[in-house]
PDB file of C-alpha atoms in Angstrom:
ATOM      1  CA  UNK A  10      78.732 158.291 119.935  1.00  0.00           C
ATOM      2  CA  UNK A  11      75.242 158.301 118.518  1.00  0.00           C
ATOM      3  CA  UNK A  12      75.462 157.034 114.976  1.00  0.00           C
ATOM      4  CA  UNK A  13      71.825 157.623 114.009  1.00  0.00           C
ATOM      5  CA  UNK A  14      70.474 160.709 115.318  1.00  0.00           C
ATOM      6  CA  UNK A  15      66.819 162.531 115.590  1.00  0.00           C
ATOM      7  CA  UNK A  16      66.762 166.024 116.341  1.00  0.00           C
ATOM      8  CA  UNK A  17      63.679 166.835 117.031  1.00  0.00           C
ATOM      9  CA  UNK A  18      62.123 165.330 120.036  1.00  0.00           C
ATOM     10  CA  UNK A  19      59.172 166.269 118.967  1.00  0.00           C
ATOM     11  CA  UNK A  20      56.573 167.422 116.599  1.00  0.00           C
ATOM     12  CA  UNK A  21      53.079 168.842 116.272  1.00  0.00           C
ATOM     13  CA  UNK A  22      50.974 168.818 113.211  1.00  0.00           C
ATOM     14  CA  UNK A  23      47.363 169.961 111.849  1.00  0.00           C
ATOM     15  CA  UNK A  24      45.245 166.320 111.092  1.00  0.00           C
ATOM     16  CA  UNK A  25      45.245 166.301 107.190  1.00  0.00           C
ATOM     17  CA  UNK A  26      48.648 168.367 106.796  1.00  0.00           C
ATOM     18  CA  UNK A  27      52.193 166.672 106.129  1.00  0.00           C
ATOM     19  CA  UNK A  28      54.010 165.100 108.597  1.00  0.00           C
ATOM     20  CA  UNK A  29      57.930 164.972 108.045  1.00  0.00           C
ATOM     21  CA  UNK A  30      60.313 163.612 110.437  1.00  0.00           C
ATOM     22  CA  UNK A  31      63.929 163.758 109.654  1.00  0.00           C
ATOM     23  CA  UNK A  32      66.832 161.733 110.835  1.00  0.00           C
ATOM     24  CA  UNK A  33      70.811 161.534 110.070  1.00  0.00           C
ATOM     25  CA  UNK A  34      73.580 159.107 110.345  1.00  0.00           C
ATOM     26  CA  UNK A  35      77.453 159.174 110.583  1.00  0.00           C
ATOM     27  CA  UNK A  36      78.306 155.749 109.599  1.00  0.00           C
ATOM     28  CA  UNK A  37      79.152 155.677 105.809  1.00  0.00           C
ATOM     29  CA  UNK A  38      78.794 151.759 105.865  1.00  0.00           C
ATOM     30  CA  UNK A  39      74.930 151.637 106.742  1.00  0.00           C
ATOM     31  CA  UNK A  40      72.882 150.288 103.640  1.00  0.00           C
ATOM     32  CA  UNK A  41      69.698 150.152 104.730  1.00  0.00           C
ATOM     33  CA  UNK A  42      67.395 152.046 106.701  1.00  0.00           C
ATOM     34  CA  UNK A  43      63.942 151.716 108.338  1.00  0.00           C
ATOM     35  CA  UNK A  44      61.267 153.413 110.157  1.00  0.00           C
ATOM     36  CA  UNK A  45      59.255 152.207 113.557  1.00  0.00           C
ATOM     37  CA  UNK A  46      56.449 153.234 115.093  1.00  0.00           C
ATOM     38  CA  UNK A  47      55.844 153.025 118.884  1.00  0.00           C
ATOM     39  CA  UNK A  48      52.492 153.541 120.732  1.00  0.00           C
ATOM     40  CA  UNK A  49      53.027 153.958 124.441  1.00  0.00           C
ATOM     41  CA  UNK A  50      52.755 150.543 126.193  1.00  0.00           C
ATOM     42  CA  UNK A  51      53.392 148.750 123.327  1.00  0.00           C
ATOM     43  CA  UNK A  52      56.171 147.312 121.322  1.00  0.00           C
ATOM     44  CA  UNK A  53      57.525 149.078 118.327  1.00  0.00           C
ATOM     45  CA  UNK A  54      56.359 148.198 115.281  1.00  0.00           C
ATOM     46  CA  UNK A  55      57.859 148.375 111.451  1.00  0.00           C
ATOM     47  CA  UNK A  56      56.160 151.326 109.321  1.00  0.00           C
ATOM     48  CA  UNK A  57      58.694 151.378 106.541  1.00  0.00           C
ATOM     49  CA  UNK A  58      62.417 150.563 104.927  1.00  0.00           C
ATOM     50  CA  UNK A  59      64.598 151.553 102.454  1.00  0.00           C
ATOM     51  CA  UNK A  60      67.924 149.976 100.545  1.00  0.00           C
ATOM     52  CA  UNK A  61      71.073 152.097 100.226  1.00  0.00           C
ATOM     53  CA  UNK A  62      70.534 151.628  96.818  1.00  0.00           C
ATOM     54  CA  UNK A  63      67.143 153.619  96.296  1.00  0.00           C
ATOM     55  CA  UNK A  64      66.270 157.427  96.763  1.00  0.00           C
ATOM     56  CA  UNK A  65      62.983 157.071  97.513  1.00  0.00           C
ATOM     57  CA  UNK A  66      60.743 154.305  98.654  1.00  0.00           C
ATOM     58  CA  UNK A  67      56.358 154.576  99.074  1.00  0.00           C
ATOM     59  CA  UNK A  68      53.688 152.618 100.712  1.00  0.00           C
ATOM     60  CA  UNK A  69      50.453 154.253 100.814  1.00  0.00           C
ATOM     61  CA  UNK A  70      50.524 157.777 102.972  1.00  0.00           C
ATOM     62  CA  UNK A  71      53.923 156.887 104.414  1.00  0.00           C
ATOM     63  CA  UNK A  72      57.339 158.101 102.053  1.00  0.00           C
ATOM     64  CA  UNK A  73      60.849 157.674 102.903  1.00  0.00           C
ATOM     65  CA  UNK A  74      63.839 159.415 101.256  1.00  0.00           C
ATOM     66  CA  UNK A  75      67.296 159.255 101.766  1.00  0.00           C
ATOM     67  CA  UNK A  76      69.395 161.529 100.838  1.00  0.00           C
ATOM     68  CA  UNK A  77      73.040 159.547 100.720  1.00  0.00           C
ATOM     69  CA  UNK A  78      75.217 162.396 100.215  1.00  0.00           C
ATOM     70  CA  UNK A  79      73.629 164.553 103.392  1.00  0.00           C
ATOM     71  CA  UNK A  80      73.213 161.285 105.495  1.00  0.00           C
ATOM     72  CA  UNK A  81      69.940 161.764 106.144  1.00  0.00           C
ATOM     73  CA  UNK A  82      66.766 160.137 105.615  1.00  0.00           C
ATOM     74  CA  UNK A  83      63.092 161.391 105.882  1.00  0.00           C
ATOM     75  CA  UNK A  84      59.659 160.190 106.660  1.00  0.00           C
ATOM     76  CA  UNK A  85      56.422 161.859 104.851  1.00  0.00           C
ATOM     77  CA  UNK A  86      53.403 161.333 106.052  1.00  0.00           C
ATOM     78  CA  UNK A  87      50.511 162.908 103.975  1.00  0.00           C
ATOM     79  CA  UNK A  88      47.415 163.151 105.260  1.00  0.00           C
ATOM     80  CA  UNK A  89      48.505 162.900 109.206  1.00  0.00           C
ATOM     81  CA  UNK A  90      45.812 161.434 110.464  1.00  0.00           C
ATOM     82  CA  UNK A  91      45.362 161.519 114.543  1.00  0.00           C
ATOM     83  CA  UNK A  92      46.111 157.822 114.892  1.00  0.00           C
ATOM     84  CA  UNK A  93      49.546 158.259 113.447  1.00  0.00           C
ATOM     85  CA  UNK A  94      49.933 160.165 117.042  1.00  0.00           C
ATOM     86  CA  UNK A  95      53.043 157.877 118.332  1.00  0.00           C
ATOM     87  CA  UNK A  96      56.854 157.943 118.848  1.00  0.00           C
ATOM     88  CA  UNK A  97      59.015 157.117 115.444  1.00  0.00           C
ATOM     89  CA  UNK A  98      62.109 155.391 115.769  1.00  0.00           C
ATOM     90  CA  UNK A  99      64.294 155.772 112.392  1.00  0.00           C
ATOM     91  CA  UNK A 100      67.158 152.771 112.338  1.00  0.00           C
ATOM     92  CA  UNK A 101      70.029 151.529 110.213  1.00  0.00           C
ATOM     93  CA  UNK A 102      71.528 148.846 109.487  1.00  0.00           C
ATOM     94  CA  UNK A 103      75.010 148.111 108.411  1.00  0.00           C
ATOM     95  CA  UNK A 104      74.813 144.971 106.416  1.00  0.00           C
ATOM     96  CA  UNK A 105      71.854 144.139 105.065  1.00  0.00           C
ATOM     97  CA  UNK A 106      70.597 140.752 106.717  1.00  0.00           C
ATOM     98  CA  UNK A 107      73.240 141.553 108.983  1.00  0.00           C
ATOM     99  CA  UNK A 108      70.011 142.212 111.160  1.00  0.00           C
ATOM    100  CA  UNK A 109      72.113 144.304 113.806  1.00  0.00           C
ATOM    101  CA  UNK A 110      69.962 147.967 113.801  1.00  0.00           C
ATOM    102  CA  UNK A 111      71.049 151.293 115.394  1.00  0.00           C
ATOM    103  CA  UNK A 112      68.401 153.721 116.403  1.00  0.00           C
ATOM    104  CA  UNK A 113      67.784 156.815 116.787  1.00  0.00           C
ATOM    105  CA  UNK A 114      66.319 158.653 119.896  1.00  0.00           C
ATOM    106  CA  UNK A 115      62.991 159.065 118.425  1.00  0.00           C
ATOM    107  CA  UNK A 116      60.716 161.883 117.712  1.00  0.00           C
ATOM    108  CA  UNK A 117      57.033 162.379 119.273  1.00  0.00           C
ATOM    109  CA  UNK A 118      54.561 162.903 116.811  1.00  0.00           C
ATOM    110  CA  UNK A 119      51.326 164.936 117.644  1.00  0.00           C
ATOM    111  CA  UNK A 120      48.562 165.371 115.483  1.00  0.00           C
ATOM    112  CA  UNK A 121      46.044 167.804 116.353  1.00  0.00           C
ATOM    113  CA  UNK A 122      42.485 167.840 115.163  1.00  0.00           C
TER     114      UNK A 122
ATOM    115  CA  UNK B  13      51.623 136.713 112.283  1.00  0.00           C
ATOM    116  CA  UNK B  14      54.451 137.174 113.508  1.00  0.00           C
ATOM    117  CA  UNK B  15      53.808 136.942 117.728  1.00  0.00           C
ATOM    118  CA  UNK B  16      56.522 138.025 120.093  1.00  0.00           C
ATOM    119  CA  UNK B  17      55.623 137.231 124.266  1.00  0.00           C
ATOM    120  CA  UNK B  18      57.333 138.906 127.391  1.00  0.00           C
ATOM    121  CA  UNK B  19      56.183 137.258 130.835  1.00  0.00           C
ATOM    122  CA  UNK B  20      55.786 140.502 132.460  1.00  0.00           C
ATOM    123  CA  UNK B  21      54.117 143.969 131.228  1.00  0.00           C
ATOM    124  CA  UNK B  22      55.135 145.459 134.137  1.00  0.00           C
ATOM    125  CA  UNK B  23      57.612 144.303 137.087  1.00  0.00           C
ATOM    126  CA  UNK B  24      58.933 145.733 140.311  1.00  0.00           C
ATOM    127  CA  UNK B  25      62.289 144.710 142.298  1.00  0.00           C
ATOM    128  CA  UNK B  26      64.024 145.810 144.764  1.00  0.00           C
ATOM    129  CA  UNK B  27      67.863 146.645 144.249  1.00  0.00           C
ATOM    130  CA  UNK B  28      70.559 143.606 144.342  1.00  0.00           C
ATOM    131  CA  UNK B  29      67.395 141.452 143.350  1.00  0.00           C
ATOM    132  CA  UNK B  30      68.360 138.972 140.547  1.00  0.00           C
ATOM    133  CA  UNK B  31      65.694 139.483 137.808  1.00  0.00           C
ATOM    134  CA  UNK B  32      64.796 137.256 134.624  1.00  0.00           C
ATOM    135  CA  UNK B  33      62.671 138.478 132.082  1.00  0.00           C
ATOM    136  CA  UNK B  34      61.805 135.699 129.387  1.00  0.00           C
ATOM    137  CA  UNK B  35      61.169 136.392 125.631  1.00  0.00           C
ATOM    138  CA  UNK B  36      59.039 133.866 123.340  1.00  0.00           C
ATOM    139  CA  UNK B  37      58.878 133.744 119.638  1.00  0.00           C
ATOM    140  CA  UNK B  38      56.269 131.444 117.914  1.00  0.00           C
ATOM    141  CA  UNK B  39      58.047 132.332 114.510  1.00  0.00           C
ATOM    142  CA  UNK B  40      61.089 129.765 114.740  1.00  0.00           C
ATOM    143  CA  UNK B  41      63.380 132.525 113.398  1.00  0.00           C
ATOM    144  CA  UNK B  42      67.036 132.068 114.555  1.00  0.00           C
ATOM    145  CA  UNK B  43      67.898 135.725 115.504  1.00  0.00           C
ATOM    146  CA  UNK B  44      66.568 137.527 119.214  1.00  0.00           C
ATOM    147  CA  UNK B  45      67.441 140.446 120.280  1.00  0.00           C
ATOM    148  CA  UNK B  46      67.074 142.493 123.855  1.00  0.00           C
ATOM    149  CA  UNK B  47      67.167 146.025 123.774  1.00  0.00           C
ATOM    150  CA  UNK B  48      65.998 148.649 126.316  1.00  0.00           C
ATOM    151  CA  UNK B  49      64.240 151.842 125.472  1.00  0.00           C
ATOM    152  CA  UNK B  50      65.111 155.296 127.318  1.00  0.00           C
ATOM    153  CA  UNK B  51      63.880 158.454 126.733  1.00  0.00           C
ATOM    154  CA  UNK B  52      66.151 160.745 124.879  1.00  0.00           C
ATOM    155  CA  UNK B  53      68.347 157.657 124.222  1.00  0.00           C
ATOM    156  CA  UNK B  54      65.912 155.701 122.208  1.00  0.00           C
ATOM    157  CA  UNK B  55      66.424 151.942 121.964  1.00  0.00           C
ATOM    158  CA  UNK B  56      69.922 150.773 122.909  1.00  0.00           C
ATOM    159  CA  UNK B  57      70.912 146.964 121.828  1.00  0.00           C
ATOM    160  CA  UNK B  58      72.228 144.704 125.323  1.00  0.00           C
ATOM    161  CA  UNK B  59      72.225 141.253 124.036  1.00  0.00           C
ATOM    162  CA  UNK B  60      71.606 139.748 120.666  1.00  0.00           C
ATOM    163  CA  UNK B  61      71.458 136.041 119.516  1.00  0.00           C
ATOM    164  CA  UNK B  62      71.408 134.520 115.870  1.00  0.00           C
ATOM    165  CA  UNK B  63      71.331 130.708 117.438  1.00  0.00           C
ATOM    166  CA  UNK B  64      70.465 128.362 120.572  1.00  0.00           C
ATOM    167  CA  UNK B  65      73.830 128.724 122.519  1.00  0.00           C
ATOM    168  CA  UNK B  66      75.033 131.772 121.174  1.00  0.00           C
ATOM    169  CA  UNK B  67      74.835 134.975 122.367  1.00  0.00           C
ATOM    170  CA  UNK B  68      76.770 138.549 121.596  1.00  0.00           C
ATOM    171  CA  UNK B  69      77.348 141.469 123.311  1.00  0.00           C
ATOM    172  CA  UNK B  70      75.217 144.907 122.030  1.00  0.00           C
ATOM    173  CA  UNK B  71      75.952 148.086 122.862  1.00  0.00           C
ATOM    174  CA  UNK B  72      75.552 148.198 126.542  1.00  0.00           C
ATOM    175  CA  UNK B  73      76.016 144.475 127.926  1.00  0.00           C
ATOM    176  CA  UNK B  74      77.027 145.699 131.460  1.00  0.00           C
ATOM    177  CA  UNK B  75      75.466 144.630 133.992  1.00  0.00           C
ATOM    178  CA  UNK B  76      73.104 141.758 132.232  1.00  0.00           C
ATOM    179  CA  UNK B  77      73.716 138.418 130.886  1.00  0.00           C
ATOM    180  CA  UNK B  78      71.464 136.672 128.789  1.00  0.00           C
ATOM    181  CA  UNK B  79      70.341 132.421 127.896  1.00  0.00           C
ATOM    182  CA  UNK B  80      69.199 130.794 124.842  1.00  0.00           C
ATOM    183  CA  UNK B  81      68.726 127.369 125.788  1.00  0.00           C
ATOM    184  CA  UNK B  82      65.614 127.148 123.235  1.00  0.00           C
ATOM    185  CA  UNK B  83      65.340 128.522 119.460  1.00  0.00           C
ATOM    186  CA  UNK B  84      61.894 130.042 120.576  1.00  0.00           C
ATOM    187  CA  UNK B  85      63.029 131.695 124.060  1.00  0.00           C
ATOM    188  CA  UNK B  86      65.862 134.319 124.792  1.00  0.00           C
ATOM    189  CA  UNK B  87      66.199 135.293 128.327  1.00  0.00           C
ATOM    190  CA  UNK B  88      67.412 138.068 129.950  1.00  0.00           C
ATOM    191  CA  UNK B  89      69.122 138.322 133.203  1.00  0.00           C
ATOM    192  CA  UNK B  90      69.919 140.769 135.380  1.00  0.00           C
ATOM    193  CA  UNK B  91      72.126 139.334 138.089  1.00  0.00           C
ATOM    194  CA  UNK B  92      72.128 142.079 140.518  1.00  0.00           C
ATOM    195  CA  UNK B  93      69.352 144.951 140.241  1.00  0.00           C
ATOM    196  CA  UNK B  94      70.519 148.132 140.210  1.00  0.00           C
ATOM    197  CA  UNK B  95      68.142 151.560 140.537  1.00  0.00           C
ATOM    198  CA  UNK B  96      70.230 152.609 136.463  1.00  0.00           C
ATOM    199  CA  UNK B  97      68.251 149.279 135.061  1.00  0.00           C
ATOM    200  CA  UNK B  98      65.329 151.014 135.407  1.00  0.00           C
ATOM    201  CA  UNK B  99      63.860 150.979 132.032  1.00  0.00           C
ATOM    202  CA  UNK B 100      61.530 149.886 129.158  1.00  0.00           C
ATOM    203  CA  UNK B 101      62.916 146.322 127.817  1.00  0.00           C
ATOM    204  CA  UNK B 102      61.833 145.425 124.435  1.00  0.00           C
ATOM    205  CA  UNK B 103      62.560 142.200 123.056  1.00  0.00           C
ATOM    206  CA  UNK B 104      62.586 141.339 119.423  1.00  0.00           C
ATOM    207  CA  UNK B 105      63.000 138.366 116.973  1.00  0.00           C
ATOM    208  CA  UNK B 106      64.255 138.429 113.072  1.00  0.00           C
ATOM    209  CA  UNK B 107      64.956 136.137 110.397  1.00  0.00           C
ATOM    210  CA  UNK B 108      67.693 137.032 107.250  1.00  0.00           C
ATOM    211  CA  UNK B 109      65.924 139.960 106.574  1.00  0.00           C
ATOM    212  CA  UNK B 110      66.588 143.610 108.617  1.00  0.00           C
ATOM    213  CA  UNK B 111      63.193 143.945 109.693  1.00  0.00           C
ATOM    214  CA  UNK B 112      62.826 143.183 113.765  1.00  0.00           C
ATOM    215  CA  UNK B 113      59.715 142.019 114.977  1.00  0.00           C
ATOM    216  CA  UNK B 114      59.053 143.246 119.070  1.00  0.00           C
ATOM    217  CA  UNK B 115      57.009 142.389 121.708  1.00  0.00           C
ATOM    218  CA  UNK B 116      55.279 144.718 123.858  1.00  0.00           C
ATOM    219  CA  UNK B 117      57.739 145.377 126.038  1.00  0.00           C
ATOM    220  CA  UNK B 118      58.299 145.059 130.363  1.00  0.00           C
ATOM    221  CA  UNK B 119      58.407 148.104 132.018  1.00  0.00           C
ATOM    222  CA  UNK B 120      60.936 147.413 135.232  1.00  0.00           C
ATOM    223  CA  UNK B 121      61.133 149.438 138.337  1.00  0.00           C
ATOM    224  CA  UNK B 122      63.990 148.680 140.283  1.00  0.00           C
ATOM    225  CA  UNK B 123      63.608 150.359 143.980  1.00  0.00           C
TER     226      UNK B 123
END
């Protein structure tokens, strides 16, 4: 049963356009959510988070919402840029500190020149 | 900076082959985790630890078992290799908050 879910395995996008990759849950009890970035060969790493609590959460280009109602959550990035080429991993978490994280399956970003 | 070593970027057994991989965190943080990365499947949680001694079962504990004899090293262990453990493994440390910290990851090839 996959709790946090990405639908779209991938996605291409004009360098300087938005970005927006989407992702949605099942389990009521998550509280807090976060966004990973993973270059090939290397380890994921953190991008972004948001708190159950908060709609909307900003730092720099990168924007998450979450939409609590829809379970789902959303990642803006405005301008893409070509290094933000890379697979992102959305996760939750049920308790927060709990530090136990369920991902998604990822989505492949491209951006094209 | 947070730093997060795996002894092997890449590793090759052969099947029934008993295989450790070894995890170091320089960060003293109490909480490891092992987690292996599949395409289409994204990461999936095997083993997770929040002290030396202690270890839980993740999602998908079959098959592995894991040691924490050390607060800065979390070892994995595959006892008997199978061709299905090929994968990415991706180990990561934490401290109270949610954010996980990884390292780059071992690419395994069981034959």
């Amino acid at each position: 049963d996959q709790q946090v879910k990405q639908n779209s395995p991938s996605l291409s996008v004009q360098e300087g356009r938005i970005s927006i990759l989407n992702c949605d849950y099942t389990n009521s009890m998550f509280d807090y959510f976060l966004w990973y970035k993973k270059y090939p060969a290397e380890g994921p790493t953190f991008l972004i988070s948001i708190s159950s609590i908060k709609d909307k959460n900003e730092d720099g280009r990168f924007t998450v919402f979450l939409n609590k109602s829809a379970k789902h959550l959303s990642l803006h990035i405005v301008p893409s840029q070509p290094g933000d080429s890379a697979v992102y991993f959305c996760a939750a978490s049920g308790v927060q500190g709990a530090q136990k994280l369920v991902f998604g399956q990822g989505t492949r970003l491209t951006i094209n020149p | 900076d947070v730093k997060v070593t795996q002894s092997s970027r890449y590793l090759v057994k052969r099947t029934g082959e008993k295989v450790f991989l070894e995890c170091v965190q320089d960060m003293d943080h109490e909480n490891m985790f092992w987690y292996r990365q599949d395409p289409g499947l994204g990461l999936r949680l095997i083993y997770f630890s929040y002290d030396v001694k202690m270890k839980e079962k993740g999602d998908i504990p079959e098959g592995y078992s894991v040691s924490r004899e050390k607060k800065e090293r979390f070892s994995l262990i595959l006892e008997s290799a199978s061709t299905n453990q090929t994968s990415m493994y991706l180990c990561a440390e934490g401290s109270g908050s949610d954010e996980q910290f990884f390292g780059p990851g071992t690419r395994l090839t069981v034959l």
